[in-house]
Coordinates of C-alpha atoms in Angstrom, one line a residue:
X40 CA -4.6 37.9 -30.6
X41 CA -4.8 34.1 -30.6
X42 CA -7.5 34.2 -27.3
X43 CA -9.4 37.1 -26.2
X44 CA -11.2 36.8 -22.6
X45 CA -14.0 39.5 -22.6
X46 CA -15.9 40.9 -19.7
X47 CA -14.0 39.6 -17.2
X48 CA -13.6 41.2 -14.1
X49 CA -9.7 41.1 -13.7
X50 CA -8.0 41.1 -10.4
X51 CA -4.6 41.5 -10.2
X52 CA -2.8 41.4 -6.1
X53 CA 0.7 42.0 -7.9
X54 CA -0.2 45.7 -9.1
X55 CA -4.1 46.0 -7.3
X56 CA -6.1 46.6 -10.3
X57 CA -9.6 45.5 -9.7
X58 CA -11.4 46.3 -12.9
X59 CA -13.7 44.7 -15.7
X60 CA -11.2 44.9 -19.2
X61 CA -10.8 42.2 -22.0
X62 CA -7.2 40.1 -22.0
X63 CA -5.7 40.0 -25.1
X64 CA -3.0 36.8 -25.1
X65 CA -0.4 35.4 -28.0
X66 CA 2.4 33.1 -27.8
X67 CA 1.4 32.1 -23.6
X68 CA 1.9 35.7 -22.5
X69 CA -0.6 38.1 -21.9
X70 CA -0.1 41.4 -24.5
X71 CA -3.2 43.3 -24.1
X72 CA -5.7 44.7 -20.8
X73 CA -8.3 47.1 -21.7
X74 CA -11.4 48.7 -21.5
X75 CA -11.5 48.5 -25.6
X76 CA -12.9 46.2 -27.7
X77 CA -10.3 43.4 -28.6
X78 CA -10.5 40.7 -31.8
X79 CA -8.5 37.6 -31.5
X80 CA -8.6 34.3 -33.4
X81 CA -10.7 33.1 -30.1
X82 CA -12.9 35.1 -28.1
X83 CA -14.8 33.7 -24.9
X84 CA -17.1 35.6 -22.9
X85 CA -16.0 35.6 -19.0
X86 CA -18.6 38.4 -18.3
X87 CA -19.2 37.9 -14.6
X88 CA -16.3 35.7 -13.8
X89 CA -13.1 36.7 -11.6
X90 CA -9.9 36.7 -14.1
X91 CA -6.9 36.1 -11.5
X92 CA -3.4 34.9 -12.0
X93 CA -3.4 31.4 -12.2
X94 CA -2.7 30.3 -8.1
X95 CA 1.4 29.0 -7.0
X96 CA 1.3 26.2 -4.6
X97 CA 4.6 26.1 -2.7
X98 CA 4.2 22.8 -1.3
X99 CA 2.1 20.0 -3.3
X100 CA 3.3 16.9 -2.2
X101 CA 1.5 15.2 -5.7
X102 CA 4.2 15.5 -8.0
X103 CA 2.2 13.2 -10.2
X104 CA -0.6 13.7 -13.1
X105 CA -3.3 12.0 -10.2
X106 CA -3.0 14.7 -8.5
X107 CA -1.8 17.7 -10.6
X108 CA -5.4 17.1 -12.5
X109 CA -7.4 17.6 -8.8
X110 CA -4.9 21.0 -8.1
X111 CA -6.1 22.6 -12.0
X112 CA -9.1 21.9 -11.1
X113 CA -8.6 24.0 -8.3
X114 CA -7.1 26.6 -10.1
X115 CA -3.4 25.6 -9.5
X116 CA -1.3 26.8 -12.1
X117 CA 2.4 26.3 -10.7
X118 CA 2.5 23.1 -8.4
X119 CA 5.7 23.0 -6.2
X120 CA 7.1 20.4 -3.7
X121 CA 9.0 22.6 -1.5
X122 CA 9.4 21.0 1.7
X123 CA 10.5 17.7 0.8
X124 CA 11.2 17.8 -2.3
X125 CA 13.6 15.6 -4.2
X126 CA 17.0 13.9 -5.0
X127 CA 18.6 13.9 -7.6
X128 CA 16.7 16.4 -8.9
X129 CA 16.9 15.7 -12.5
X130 CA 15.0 12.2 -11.9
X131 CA 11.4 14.0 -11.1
X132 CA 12.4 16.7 -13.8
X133 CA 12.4 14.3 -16.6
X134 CA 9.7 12.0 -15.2
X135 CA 7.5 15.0 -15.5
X136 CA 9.0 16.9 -18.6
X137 CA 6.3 16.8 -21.6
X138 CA 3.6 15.1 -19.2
X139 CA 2.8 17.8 -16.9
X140 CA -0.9 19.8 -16.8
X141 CA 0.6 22.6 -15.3
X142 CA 3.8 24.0 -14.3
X143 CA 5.8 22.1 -11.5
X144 CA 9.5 22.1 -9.9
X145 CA 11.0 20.6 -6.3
X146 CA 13.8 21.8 -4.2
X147 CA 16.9 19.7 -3.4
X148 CA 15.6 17.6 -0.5
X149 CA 17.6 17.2 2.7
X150 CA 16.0 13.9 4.0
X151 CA 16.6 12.5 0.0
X152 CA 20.0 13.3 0.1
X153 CA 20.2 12.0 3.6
X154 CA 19.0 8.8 2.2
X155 CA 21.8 8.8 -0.7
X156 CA 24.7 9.8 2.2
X157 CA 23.4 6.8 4.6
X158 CA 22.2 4.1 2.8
X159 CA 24.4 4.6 -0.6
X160 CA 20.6 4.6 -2.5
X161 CA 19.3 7.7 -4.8
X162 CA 15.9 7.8 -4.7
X163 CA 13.2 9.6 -6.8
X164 CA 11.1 12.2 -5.3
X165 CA 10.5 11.1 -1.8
X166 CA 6.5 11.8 -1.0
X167 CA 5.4 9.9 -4.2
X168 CA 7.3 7.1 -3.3
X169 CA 4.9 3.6 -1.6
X170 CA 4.2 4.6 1.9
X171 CA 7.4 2.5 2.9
X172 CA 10.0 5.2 1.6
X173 CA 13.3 5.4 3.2
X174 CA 13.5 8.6 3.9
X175 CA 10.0 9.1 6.0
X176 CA 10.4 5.6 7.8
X177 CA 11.0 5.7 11.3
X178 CA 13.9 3.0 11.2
X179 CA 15.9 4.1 8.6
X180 CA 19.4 5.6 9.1
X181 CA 19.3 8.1 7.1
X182 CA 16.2 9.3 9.6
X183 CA 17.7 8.4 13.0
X184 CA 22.0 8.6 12.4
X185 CA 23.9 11.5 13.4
X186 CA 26.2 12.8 11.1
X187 CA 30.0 13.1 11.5
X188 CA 31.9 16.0 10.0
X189 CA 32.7 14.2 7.0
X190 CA 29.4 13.4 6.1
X191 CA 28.1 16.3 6.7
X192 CA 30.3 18.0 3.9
X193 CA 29.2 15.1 1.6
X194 CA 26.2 15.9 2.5
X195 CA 26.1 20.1 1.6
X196 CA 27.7 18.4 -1.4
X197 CA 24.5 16.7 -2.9
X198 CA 22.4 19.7 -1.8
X199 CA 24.7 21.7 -3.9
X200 CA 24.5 19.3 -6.8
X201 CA 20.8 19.7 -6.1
X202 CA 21.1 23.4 -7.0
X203 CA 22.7 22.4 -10.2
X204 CA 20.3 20.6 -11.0
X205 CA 17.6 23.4 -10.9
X206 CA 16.5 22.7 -7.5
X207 CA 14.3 25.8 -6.1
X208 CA 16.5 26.2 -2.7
X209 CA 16.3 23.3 0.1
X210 CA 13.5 21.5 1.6
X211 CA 14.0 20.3 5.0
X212 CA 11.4 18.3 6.2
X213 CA 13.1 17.7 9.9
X214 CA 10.7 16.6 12.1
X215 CA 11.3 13.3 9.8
X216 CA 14.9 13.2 10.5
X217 CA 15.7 13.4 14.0
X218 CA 18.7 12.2 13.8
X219 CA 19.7 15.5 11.8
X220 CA 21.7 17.7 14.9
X221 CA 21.0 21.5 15.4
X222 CA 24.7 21.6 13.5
X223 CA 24.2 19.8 10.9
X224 CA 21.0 22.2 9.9
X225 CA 22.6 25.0 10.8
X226 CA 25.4 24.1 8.2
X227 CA 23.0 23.7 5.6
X228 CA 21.4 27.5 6.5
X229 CA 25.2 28.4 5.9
X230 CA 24.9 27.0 2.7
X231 CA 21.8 28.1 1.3
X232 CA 23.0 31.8 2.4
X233 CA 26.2 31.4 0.9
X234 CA 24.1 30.4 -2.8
X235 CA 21.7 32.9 -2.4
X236 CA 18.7 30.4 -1.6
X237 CA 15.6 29.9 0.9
X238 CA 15.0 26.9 3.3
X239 CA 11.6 25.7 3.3
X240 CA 11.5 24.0 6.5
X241 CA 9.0 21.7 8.4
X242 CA 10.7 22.3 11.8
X243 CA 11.9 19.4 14.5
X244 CA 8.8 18.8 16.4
X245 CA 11.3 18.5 19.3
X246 CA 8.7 17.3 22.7
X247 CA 11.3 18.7 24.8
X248 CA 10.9 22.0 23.9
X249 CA 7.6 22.5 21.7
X250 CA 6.4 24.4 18.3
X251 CA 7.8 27.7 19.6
X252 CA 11.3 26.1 20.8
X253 CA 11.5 24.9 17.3
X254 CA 11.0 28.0 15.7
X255 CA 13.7 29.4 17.9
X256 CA 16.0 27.4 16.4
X257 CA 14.5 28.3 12.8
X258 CA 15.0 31.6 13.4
X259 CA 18.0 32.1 14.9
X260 CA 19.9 29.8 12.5
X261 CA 18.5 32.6 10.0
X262 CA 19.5 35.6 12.0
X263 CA 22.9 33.8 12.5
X264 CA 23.6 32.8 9.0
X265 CA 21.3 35.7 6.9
X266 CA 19.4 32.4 4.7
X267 CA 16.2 33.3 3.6
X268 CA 13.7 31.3 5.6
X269 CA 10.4 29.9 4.7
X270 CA 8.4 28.1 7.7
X271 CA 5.9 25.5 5.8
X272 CA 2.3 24.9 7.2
X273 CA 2.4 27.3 10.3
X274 CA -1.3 26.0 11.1
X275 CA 0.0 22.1 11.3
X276 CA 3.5 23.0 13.5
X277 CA 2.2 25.2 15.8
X278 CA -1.6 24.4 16.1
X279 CA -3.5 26.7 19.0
X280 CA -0.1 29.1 19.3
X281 CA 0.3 29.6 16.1
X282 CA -0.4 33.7 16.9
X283 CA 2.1 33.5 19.3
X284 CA 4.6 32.0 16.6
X285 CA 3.3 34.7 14.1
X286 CA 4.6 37.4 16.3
X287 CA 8.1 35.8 16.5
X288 CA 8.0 36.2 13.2
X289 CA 6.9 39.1 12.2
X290 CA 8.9 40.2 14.6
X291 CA 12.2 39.2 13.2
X292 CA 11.1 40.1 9.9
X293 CA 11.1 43.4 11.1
X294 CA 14.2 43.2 12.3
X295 CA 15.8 42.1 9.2
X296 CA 15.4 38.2 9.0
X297 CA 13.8 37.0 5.6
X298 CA 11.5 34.7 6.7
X299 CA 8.0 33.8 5.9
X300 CA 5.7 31.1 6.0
X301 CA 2.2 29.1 4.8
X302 CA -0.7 27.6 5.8
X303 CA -3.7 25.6 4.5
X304 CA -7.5 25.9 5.5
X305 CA -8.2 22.9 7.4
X306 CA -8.3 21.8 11.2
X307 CA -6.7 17.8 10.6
X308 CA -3.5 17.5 9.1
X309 CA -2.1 14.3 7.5
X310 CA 1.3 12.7 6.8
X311 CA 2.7 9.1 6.9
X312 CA 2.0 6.8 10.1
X313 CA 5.2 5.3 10.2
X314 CA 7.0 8.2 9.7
X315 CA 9.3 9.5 12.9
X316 CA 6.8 12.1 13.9
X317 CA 4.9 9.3 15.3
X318 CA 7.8 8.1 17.4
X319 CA 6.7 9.5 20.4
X320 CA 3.2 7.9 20.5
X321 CA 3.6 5.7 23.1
X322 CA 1.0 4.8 25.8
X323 CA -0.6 7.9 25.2
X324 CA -4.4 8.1 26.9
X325 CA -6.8 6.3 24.7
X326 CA -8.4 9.8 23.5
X327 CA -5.6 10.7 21.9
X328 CA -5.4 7.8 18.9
X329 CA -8.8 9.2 18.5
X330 CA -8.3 11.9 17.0
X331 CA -6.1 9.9 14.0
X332 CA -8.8 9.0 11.1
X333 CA -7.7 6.1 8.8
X334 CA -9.1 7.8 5.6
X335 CA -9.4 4.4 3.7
X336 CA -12.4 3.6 6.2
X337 CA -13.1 6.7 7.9
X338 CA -12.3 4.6 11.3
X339 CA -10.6 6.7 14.4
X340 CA -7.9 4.8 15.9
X341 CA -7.3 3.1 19.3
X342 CA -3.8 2.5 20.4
X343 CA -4.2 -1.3 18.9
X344 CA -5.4 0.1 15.5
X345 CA -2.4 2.2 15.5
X346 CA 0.5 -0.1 16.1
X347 CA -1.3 -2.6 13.8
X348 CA -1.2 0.5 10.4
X349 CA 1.9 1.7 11.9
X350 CA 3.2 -1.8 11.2
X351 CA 1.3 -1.5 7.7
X352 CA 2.2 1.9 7.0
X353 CA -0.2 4.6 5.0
X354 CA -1.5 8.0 4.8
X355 CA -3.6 9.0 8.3
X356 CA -5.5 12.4 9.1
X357 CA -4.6 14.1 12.5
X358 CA -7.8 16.3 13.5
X359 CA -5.3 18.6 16.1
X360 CA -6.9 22.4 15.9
X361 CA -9.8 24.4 16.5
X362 CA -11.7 26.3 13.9
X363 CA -11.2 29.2 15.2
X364 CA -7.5 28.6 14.9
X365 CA -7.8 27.8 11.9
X366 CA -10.1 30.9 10.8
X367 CA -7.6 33.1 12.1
X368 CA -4.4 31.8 10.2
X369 CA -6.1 31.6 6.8
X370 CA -7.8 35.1 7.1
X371 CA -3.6 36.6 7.4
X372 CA -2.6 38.4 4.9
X373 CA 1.0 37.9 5.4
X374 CA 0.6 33.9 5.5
X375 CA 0.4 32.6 2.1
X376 CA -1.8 29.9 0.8
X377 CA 0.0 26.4 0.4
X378 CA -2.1 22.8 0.3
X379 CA 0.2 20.5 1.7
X380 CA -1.3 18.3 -1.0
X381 CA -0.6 14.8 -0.6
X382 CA -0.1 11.9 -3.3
X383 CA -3.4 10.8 -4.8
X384 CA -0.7 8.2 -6.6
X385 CA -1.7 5.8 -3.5
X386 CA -4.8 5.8 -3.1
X387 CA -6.8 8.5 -0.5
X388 CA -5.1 10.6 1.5
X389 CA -6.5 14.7 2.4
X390 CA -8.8 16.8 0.6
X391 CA -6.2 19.2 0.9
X392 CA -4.7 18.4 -2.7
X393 CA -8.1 18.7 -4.0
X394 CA -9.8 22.0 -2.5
X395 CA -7.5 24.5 -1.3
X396 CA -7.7 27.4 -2.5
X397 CA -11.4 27.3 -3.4
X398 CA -11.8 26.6 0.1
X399 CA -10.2 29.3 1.1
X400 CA -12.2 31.6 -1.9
X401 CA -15.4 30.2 -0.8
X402 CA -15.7 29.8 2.6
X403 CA -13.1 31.7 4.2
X404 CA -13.2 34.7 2.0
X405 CA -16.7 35.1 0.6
X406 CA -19.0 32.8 3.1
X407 CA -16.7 34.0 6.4
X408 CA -15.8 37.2 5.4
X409 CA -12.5 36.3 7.3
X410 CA -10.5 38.1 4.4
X411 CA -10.6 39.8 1.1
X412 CA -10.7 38.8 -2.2
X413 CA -8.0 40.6 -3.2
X414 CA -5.8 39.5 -0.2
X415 CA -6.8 35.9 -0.9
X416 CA -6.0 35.9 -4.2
X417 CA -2.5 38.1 -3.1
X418 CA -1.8 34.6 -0.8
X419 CA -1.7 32.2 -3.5
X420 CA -0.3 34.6 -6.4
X421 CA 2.1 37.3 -6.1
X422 CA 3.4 36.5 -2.6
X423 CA 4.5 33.0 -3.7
X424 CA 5.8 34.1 -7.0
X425 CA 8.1 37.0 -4.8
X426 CA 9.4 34.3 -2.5
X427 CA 11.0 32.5 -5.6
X428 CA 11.7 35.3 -8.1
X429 CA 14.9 36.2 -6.8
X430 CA 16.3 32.7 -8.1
X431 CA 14.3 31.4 -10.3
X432 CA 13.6 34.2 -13.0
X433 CA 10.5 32.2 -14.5
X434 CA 8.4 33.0 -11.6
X435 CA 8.9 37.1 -12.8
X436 CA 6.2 36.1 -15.2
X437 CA 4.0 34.5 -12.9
X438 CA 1.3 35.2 -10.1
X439 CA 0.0 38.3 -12.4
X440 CA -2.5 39.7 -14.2
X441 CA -0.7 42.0 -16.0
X442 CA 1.0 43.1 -19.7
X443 CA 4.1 40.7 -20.0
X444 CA 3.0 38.5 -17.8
X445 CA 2.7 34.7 -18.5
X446 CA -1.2 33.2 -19.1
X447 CA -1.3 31.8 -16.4
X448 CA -4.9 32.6 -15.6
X449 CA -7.7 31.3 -13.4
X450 CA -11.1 32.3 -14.3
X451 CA -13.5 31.6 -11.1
X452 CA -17.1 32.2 -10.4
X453 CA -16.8 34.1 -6.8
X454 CA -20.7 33.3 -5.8
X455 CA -19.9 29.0 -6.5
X456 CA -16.5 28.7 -5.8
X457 CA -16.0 26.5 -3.3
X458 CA -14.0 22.6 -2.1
X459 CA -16.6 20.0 -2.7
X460 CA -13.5 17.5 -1.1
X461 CA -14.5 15.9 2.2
X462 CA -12.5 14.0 4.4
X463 CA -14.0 10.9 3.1
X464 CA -14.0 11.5 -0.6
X465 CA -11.0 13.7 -1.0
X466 CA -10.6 13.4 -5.0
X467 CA -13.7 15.3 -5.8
X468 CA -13.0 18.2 -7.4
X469 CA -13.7 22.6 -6.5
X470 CA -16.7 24.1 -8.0
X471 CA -16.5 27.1 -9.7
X472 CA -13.5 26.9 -11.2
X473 CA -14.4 27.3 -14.3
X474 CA -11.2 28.3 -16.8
X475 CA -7.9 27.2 -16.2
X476 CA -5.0 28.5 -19.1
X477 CA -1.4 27.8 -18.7
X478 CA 0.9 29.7 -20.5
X479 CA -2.5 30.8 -23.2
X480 CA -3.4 26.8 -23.3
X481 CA -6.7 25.9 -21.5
X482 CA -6.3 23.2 -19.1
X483 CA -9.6 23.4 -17.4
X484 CA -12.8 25.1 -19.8
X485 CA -16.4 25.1 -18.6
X486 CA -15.3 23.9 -15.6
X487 CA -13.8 20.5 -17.6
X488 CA -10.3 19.3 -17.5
X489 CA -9.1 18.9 -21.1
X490 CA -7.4 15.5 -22.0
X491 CA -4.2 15.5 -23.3
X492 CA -3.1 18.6 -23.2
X493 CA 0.4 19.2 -21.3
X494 CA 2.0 22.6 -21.3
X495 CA 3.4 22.5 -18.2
X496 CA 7.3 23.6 -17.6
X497 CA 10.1 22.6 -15.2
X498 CA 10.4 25.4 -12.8
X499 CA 13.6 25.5 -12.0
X500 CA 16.6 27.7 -10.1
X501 CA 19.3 29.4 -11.7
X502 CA 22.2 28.9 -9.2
X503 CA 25.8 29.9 -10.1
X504 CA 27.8 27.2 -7.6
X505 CA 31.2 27.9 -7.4

């Protein structure tokens, strides 16, 4: 064997063995688990340690090398932008191909190709872009027009082209187009059923009718058109009723409708202040701007502060939900872990991107109690590897411990790890992490990143469209 990890206590969600054996690995896939003694090229004692399938992240804004170093570092072995994701595909694809730490991939972005129907422009991926992006800003057309017909053809035509360009189904980030009508999403949900795809949605965040309204309309556009459904960070759309939205949809999956959905550990969420989720912050009662942190100065806002950055534009925190709340949604077993991770490109944003899933290792799992191991490491392995396998054949390989598998491993401490990220200094890296391998190649040892190392491969969607 090239590498041998000995001693390691190997947990695996995918087929639930829980048991100390030594990993044989060659060529980036693992070929051996046993009990026996194993002699490789490399050996390294991980007596002690946690040997887990390196962790999927379904929605990682950070598309960029900033950030992908913070998410290995937290044990991140597939980094995904699924809710936003990108147009034309092919553009991130090559700006990451040969430079990426670990394995990353986007889904064809509605709101990009919005962007490219409206205002005749093709932009790169659309969360790594300067906070002034088209396609989040308040007063761009392609977020506030309604579509015709016509466009809206053109429109399912560069999603498709999306597709062909590997994309892993279609991000929808609606809440940041309101000008997108309940048809002209409900035509893209035709789509994505017709090619076989999911929909990772961030819903309307329509006043009128609230975070369960919304999820109606999720829903039944799934029920309607039989698209597999993904909802993305449950905790952040729904806040205090998310248990009420979690039996809507565990009750439709049990009625047939593929759907699912994420979450990630923390109370305050964060996206762009100029964006159109903010459009409906008008003379609101003073206490309300309060709970917006500016996390360049750590500053809560007043209604003044908040016109002025809207003006400037940037990253701010929204501290919306209770603990308890949030306690409840991580310890799920059926709500996976995703981090939301925001650009570290521009400066500071969430600790999100930086202490995820050790957050949800260490506190939640070990320190709360709130869940298992086993079903925490399930959360941010095999169940985000199933969502995509279906489509994109690579992820077969991943989210496992077992023989055939891919090396993508994480090797934790489960007595240290833990997020050492804090609201105000959201780059500093987990604790406890201490080996990261993609595909057999270490990307993290002794709890170190290694420099200049890049294995990491284009995760992409084999779509036949017709």
């Amino acid at each position: 064997y090239e590498l041998v990890l000995t001693g390691g206590r190997v947990m695996d969600p995918g087929s639930g063995t829980d048991a100390v054996l030594n990993v044989g690995i060659r060529e980036g896939r693992i070929v051996a688990l046993t009990a026996d003694a194993l002699e490789g090229a490399e050996t390294l004692d991980v007596e002690g340690l946690v040997v887990a399938p390196g962790f999927i992240d379904l929605h990682a804004h950070g598309q960029d090398e900033v950030s992908a170093r913070l998410q290995a570092l937290d044990g991140v072995t597939v980094q995904l932008d699924l809710e936003i994701g990108a147009f034309p595909v092919t553009t991130l694809i090559e700006r990451r191909r040969g430079k990426a730490v670990v394995h990353f991939g986007v889904s064809a972005s509605h709101p990009a190709a919005r962007v490219a129907l409206f205002e005749d422009e093709l932009v790169g991926h659309v969360t790594t872009q300067p906070p002034d992006a088209p396609a989040l800003s308040t007063e761009s057309r392609a977020t506030q027009a309604e579509s015709t017909p016509e466009q809206q053809a053109q429109l399912l035509a560069l999603l498709d082209e999306g597709l062909r360009q590997g994309g892993l189904g279609f991000g929808l980030g609606i809440v940041y187009t309101p000008g997108a009508s309940r048809l002209e999403i409900l035509r893209v949900f035709q789509l994505a059923a017709r090619r076989g795809v999911p929909i990772f949605v961030h819903m309307r965040g329509d006043a009128d009718v609230g975070p369960i309204g919304d999820l109606q309309e999720m829903l039944a556009d799934a029920a309607a058109t039989g698209a597999a459904l993904h909802i993305v960070h449950l905790n952040s759309s729904t806040d205090e009723l998310a248990p009420l939205a979690m039996e809507m949809i565990r009750g439709a999956r049990d009625r047939g409708v593929d759907v699912t959905t994420e979450a990630y550990p923390y109370t305050a969420g964060s996206t762009l202040i100029q964006s159109a989720l903010f459009d409906a912050w008008v003379d609101l009662p003073e206490e309300e701007y309060q709970k917006l942190e500016w996390p360049s100065t750590g500053e809560r806002l007043t209604r003044a502060s908040f016109d002025r950055y809207r003006q400037e534009g940037g990253w701010v925190i929204m501290h919306t939900r209770e603990e308890e709340t949030n306690t409840w949604v991580t310890a799920q077993p059926d709500i996976m872990v995703a981090s939301d991770g925001i650009p570290f490109l521009y400066g500071p944003a969430h600790p999100r991107g930086s202490g995820t899933h050790a957050r949800v290792l260490g506190r939640y799992a070990r320190d709360k109690g709130a869940l298992s191991l086993m079903d925490a490491l399930a959360k941010m392995t095999i169940l985000p590897a199933k969502r995509l396998e279906d489509f994109a054949p690579q992820m077969a390989r991943k989210g496992r411990a077992s023989l055939g598998a891919d090396a993508d491993l994480t090797v934790f401490d489960p007595e240290t790890v833990i997020d050492r990220a804090t609201y105000s200094q959201v780059d500093t890296p987990s604790g406890g992490i201490e080996h990261v391998l993609v595909e057999g190649t270490f990307v993290v040892r002794g709890g170190e990143f290694q420099e200049g190392v890049f294995p990491g491969k284009a995760i992409l969607s084999e779509v036949a469209v017709d």
